[in-house]
mmCIF file of C-alpha atoms in Angstrom:
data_model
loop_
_atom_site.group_PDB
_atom_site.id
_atom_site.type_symbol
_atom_site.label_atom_id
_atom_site.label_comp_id
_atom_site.label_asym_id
_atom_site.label_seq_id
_atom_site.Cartn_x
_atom_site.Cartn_y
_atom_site.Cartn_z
ATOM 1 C CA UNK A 1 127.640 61.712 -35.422
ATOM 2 C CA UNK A 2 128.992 65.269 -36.684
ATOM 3 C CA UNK A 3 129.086 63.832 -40.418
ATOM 4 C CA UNK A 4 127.218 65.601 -43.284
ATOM 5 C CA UNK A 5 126.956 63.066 -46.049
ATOM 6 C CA UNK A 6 126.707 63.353 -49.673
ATOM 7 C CA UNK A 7 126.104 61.077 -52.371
ATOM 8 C CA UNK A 8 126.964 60.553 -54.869
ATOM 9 C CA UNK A 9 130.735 61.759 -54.902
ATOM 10 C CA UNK A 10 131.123 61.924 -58.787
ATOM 11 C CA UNK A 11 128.262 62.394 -61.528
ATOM 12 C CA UNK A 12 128.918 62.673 -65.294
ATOM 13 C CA UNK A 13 125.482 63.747 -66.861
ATOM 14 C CA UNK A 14 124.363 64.971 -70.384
ATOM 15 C CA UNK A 15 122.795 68.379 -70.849
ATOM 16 C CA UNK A 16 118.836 66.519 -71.124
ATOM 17 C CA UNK A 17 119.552 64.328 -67.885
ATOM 18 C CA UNK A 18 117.555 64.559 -65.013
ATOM 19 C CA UNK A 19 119.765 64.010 -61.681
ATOM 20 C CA UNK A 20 119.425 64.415 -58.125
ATOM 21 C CA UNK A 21 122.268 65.296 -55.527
ATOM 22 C CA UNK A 22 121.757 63.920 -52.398
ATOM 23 C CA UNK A 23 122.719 65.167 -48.584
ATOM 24 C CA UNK A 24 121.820 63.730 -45.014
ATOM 25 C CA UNK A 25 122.703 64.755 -41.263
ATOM 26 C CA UNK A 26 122.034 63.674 -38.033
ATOM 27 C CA UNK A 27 122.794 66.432 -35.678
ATOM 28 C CA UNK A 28 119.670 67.928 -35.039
ATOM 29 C CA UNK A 29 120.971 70.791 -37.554
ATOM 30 C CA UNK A 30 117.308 72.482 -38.607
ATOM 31 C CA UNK A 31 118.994 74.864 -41.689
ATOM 32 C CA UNK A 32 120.909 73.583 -44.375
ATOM 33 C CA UNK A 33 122.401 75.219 -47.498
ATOM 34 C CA UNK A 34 123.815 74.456 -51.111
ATOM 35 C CA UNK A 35 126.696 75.764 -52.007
ATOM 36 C CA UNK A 36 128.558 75.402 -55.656
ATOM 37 C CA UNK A 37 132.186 75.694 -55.771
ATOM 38 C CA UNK A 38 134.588 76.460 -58.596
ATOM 39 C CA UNK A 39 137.518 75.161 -59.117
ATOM 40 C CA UNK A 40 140.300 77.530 -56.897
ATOM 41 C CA UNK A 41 137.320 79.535 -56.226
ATOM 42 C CA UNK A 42 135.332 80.149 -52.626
ATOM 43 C CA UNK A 43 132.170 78.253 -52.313
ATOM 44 C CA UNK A 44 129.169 80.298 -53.468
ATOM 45 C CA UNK A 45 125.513 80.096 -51.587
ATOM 46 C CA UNK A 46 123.125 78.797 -54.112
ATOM 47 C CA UNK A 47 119.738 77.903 -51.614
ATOM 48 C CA UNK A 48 119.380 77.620 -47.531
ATOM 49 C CA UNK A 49 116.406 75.960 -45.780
ATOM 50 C CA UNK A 50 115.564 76.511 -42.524
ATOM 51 C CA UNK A 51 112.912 74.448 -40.527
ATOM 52 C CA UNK A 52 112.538 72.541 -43.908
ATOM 53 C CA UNK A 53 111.964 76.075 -46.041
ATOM 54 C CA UNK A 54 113.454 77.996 -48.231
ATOM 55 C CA UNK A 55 114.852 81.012 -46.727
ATOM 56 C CA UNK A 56 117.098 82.030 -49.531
ATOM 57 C CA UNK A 57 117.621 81.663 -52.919
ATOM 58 C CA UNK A 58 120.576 83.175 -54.615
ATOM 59 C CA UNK A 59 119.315 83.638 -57.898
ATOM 60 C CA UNK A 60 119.852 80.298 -58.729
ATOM 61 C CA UNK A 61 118.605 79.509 -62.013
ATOM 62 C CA UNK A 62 115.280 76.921 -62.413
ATOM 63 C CA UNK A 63 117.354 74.035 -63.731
ATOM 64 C CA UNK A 64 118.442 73.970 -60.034
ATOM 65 C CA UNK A 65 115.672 72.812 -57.857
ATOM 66 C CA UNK A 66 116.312 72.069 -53.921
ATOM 67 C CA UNK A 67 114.206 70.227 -51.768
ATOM 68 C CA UNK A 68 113.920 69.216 -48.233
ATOM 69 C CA UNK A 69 111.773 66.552 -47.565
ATOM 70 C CA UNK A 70 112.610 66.789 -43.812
ATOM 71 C CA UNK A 71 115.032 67.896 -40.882
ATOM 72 C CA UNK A 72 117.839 65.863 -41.870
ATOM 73 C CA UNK A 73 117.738 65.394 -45.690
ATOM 74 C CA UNK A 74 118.398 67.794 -48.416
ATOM 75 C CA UNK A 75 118.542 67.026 -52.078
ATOM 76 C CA UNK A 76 119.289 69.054 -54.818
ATOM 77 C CA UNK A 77 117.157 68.236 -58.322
ATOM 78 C CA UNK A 78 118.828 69.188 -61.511
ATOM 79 C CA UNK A 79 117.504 69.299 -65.035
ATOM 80 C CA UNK A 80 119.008 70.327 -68.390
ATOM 81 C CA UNK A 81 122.160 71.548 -66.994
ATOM 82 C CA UNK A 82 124.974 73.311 -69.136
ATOM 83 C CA UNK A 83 128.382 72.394 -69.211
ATOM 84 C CA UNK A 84 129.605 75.730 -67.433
ATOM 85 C CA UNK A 85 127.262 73.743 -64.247
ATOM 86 C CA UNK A 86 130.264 71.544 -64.086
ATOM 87 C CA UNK A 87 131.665 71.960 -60.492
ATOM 88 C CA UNK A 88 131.985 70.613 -56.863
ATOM 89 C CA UNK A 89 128.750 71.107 -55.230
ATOM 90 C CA UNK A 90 129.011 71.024 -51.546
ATOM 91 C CA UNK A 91 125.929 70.551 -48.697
ATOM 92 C CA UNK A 92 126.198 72.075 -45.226
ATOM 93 C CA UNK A 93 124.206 72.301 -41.745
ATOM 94 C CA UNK A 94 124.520 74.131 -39.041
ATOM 95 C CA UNK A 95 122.463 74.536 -35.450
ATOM 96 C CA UNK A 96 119.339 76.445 -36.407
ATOM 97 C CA UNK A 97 117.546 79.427 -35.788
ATOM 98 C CA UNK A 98 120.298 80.067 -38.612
ATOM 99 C CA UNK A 99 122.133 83.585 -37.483
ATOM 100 C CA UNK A 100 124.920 84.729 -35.217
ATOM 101 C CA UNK A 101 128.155 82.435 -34.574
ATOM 102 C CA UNK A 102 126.638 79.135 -35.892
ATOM 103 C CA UNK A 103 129.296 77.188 -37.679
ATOM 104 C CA UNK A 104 128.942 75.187 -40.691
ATOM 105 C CA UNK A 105 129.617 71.612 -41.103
ATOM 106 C CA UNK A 106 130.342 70.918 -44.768
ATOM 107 C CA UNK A 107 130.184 67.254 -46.648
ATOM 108 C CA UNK A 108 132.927 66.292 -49.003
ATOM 109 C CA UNK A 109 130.533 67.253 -51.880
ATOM 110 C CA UNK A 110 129.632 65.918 -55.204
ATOM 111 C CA UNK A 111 132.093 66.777 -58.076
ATOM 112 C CA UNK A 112 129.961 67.307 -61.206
ATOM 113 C CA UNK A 113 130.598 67.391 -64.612
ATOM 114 C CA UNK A 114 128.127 68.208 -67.574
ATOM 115 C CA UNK A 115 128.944 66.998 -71.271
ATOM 116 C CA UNK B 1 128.015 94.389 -49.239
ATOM 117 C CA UNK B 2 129.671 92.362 -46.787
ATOM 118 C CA UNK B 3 132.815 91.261 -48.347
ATOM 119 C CA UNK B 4 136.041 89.409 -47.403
ATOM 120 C CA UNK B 5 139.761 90.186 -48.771
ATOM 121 C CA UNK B 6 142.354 87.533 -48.248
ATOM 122 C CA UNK B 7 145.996 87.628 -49.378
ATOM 123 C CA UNK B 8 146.641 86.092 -52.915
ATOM 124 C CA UNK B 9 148.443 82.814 -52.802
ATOM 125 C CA UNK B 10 150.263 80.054 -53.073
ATOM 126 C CA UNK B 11 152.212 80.163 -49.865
ATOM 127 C CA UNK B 12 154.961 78.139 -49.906
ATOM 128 C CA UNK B 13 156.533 77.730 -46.991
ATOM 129 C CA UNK B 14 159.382 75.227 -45.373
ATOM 130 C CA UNK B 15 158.340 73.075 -42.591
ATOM 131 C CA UNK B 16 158.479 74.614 -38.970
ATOM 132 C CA UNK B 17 158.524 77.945 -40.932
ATOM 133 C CA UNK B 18 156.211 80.462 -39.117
ATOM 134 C CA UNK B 19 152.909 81.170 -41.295
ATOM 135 C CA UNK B 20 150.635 84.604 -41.169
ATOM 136 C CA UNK B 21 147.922 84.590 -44.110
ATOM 137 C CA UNK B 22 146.165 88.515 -43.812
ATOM 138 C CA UNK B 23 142.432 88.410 -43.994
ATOM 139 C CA UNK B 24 140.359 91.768 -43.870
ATOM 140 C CA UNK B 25 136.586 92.112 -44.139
ATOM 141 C CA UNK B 26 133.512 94.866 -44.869
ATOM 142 C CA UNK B 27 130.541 94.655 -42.607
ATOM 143 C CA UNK B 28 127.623 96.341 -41.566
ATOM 144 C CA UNK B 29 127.219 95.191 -38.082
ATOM 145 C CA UNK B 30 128.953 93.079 -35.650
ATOM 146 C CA UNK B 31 129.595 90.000 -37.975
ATOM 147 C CA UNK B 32 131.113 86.752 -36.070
ATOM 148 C CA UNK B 33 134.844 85.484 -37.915
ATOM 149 C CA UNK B 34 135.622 81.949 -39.000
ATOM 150 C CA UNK B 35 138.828 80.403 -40.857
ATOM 151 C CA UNK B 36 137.602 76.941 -42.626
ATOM 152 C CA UNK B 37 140.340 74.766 -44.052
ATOM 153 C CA UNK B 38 140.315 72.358 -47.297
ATOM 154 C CA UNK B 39 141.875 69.755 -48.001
ATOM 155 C CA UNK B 40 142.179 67.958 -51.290
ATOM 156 C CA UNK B 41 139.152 66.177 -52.593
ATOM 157 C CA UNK B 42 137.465 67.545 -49.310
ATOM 158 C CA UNK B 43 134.345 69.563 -48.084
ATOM 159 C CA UNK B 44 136.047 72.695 -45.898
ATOM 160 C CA UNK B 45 136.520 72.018 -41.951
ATOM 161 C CA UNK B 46 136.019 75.201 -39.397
ATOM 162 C CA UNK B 47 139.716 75.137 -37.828
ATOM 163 C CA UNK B 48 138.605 78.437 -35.521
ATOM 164 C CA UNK B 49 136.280 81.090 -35.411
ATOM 165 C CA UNK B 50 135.552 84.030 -33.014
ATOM 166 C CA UNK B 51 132.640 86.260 -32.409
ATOM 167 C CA UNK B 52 133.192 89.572 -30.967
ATOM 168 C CA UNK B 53 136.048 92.160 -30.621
ATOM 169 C CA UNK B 54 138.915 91.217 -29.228
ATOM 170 C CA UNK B 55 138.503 87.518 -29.016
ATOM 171 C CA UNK B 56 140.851 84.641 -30.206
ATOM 172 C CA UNK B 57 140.308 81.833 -31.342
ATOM 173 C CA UNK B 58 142.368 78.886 -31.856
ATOM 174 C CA UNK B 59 143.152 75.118 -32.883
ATOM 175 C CA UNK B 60 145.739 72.743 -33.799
ATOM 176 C CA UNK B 61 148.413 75.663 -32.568
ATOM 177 C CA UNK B 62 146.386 77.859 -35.211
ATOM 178 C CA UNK B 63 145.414 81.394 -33.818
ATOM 179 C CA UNK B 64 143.273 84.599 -35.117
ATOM 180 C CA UNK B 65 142.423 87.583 -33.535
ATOM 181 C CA UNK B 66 138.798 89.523 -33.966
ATOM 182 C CA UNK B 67 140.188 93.251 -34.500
ATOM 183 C CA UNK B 68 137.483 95.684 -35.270
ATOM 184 C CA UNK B 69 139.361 98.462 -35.262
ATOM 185 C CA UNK B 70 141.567 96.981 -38.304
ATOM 186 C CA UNK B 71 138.813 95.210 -39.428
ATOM 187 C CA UNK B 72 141.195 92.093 -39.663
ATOM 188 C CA UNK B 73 141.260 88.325 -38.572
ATOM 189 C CA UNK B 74 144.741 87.059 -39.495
ATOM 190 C CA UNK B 75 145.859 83.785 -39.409
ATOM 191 C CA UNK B 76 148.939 82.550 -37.822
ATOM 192 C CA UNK B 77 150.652 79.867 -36.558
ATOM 193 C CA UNK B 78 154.231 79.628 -34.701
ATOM 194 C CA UNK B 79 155.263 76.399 -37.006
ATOM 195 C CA UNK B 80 153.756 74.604 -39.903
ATOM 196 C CA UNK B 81 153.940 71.018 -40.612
ATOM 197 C CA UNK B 82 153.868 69.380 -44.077
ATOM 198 C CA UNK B 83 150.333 67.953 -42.984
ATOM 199 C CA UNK B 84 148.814 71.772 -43.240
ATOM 200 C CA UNK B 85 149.024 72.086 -47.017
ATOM 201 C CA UNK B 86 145.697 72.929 -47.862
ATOM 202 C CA UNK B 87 143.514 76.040 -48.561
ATOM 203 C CA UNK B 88 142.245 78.391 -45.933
ATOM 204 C CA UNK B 89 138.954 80.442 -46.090
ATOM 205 C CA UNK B 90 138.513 83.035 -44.531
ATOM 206 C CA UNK B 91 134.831 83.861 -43.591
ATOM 207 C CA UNK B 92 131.938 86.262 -42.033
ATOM 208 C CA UNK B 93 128.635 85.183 -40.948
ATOM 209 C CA UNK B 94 126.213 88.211 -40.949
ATOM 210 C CA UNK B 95 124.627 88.437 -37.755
ATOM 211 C CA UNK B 96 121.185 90.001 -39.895
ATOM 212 C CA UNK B 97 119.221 89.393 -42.851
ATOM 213 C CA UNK B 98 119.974 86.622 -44.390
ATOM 214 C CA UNK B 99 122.439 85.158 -41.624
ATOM 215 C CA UNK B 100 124.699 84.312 -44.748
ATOM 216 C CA UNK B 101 128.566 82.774 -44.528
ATOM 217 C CA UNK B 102 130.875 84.900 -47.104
ATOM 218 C CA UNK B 103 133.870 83.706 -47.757
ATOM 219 C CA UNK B 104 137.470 85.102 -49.141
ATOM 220 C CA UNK B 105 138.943 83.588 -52.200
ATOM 221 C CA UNK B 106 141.099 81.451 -50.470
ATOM 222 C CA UNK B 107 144.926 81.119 -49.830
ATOM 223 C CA UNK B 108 146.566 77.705 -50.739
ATOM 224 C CA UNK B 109 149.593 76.932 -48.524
ATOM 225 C CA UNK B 110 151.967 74.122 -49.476
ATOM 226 C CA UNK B 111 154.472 73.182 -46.748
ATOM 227 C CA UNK B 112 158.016 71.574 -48.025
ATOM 228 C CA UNK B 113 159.401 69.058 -45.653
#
């Protein structure tokens, strides 16, 4: 199984709705990351875990919260978004210490939009 | 910073045309190259990476070439097919710090049959 999956694909929230993106693997992969990406725009790190902790945080604001509850789940909790949130967020994993030529294996993200 | 510079697109480009999309990057270090491919509605794909001077890598008639001494990692291939429309990343992965994945802006290629 090299699939990372993500659910749910689409999510329309409100700007005082609490949601909760969602992202499994099972490839052994011990860091995982968040990444938000624009539209026509590179993906942008927002959070990586390794070994189930937080190793970086991009500045993310608090609104964002990640957590990993273990090796192959990752969700990402989100709380009074604004509508400029509104993108494709993507999960990814890769083989773990992270560093060096690890590659990333991406999921087909969730495409979010804030009203 | 680390940073990555890719060529602007759209490419458009006929099928079995040849295609070359120029990536450069800034690094402290001995970063390790990657291209990653997206396709509509998709999470991106690594189509080839490489990790030290001089090496290639390759896939799906894809090739790229590590150059330090350019700092480059250009991607080419000898004759696109209408299935390769899609936008390529070009990316580092620090080999310090933070271990992070940068990416280029992207080049979208569209392939006419």
């Amino acid at each position: 199984d090299t699939e990372v999956t993500q659910t749910p694909k689409h999510l329309v929230m409100g700007m005082t709705n609490k949601k909760s993106l969602k992202c499994e693997q099972h490839m052994g992969h011990r860091a995982m990351y968040w990444y938000k990406q624009k539209a026509k725009k590179p993906p942008e790190l927002m959070f990586v875990y390794s070994y189930e902790k937080l190793s970086i945080n991009e500045s993310v604001p608090s609104r964002f919260s990640p957590e990993c509850p273990n090796s192959s789940l990752l969700n990402l909790h989100l709380h009074a978004l604004q509508p400029e949130d509104s993108a494709l967020y993507l999960c990814a994993s890769s083989q773990a210490p992270p560093g060096g030529n690890e590659k990333l294996f991406f999921g087909s993200g969730t495409q979010l939009s804030v009203l | 910073g680390n940073s990555v510079t890719q060529m602007e697109g759209p490419v458009t480009l006929s099928e079995e045309a040849f295609l070359t999309i120029n990536c450069t990057y800034t690094a402290t270090g001995y970063p390790s190259l990657f291209w990653y491919v997206q396709y509509p509605g998709e999470g991106l794909q690594l189509l080839l990476k490489a990790t030290k001077a001089d090496d290639k890598g390759s896939n799906k008639g894809f090739e790229a070439t590590y150059r330090k001494e350019t700092t480059s990692f250009h991607l080419e291939k000898g004759s696109v097919q209408v299935s390769d429309s899609a936008v390529y990343f070009c990316a580092l992965r620090e080999n310090t710090g933070g271990f992070k994945t940068i990416f280029g802006a992207g080049t979208r290629l569209f392939v006419k049959a």
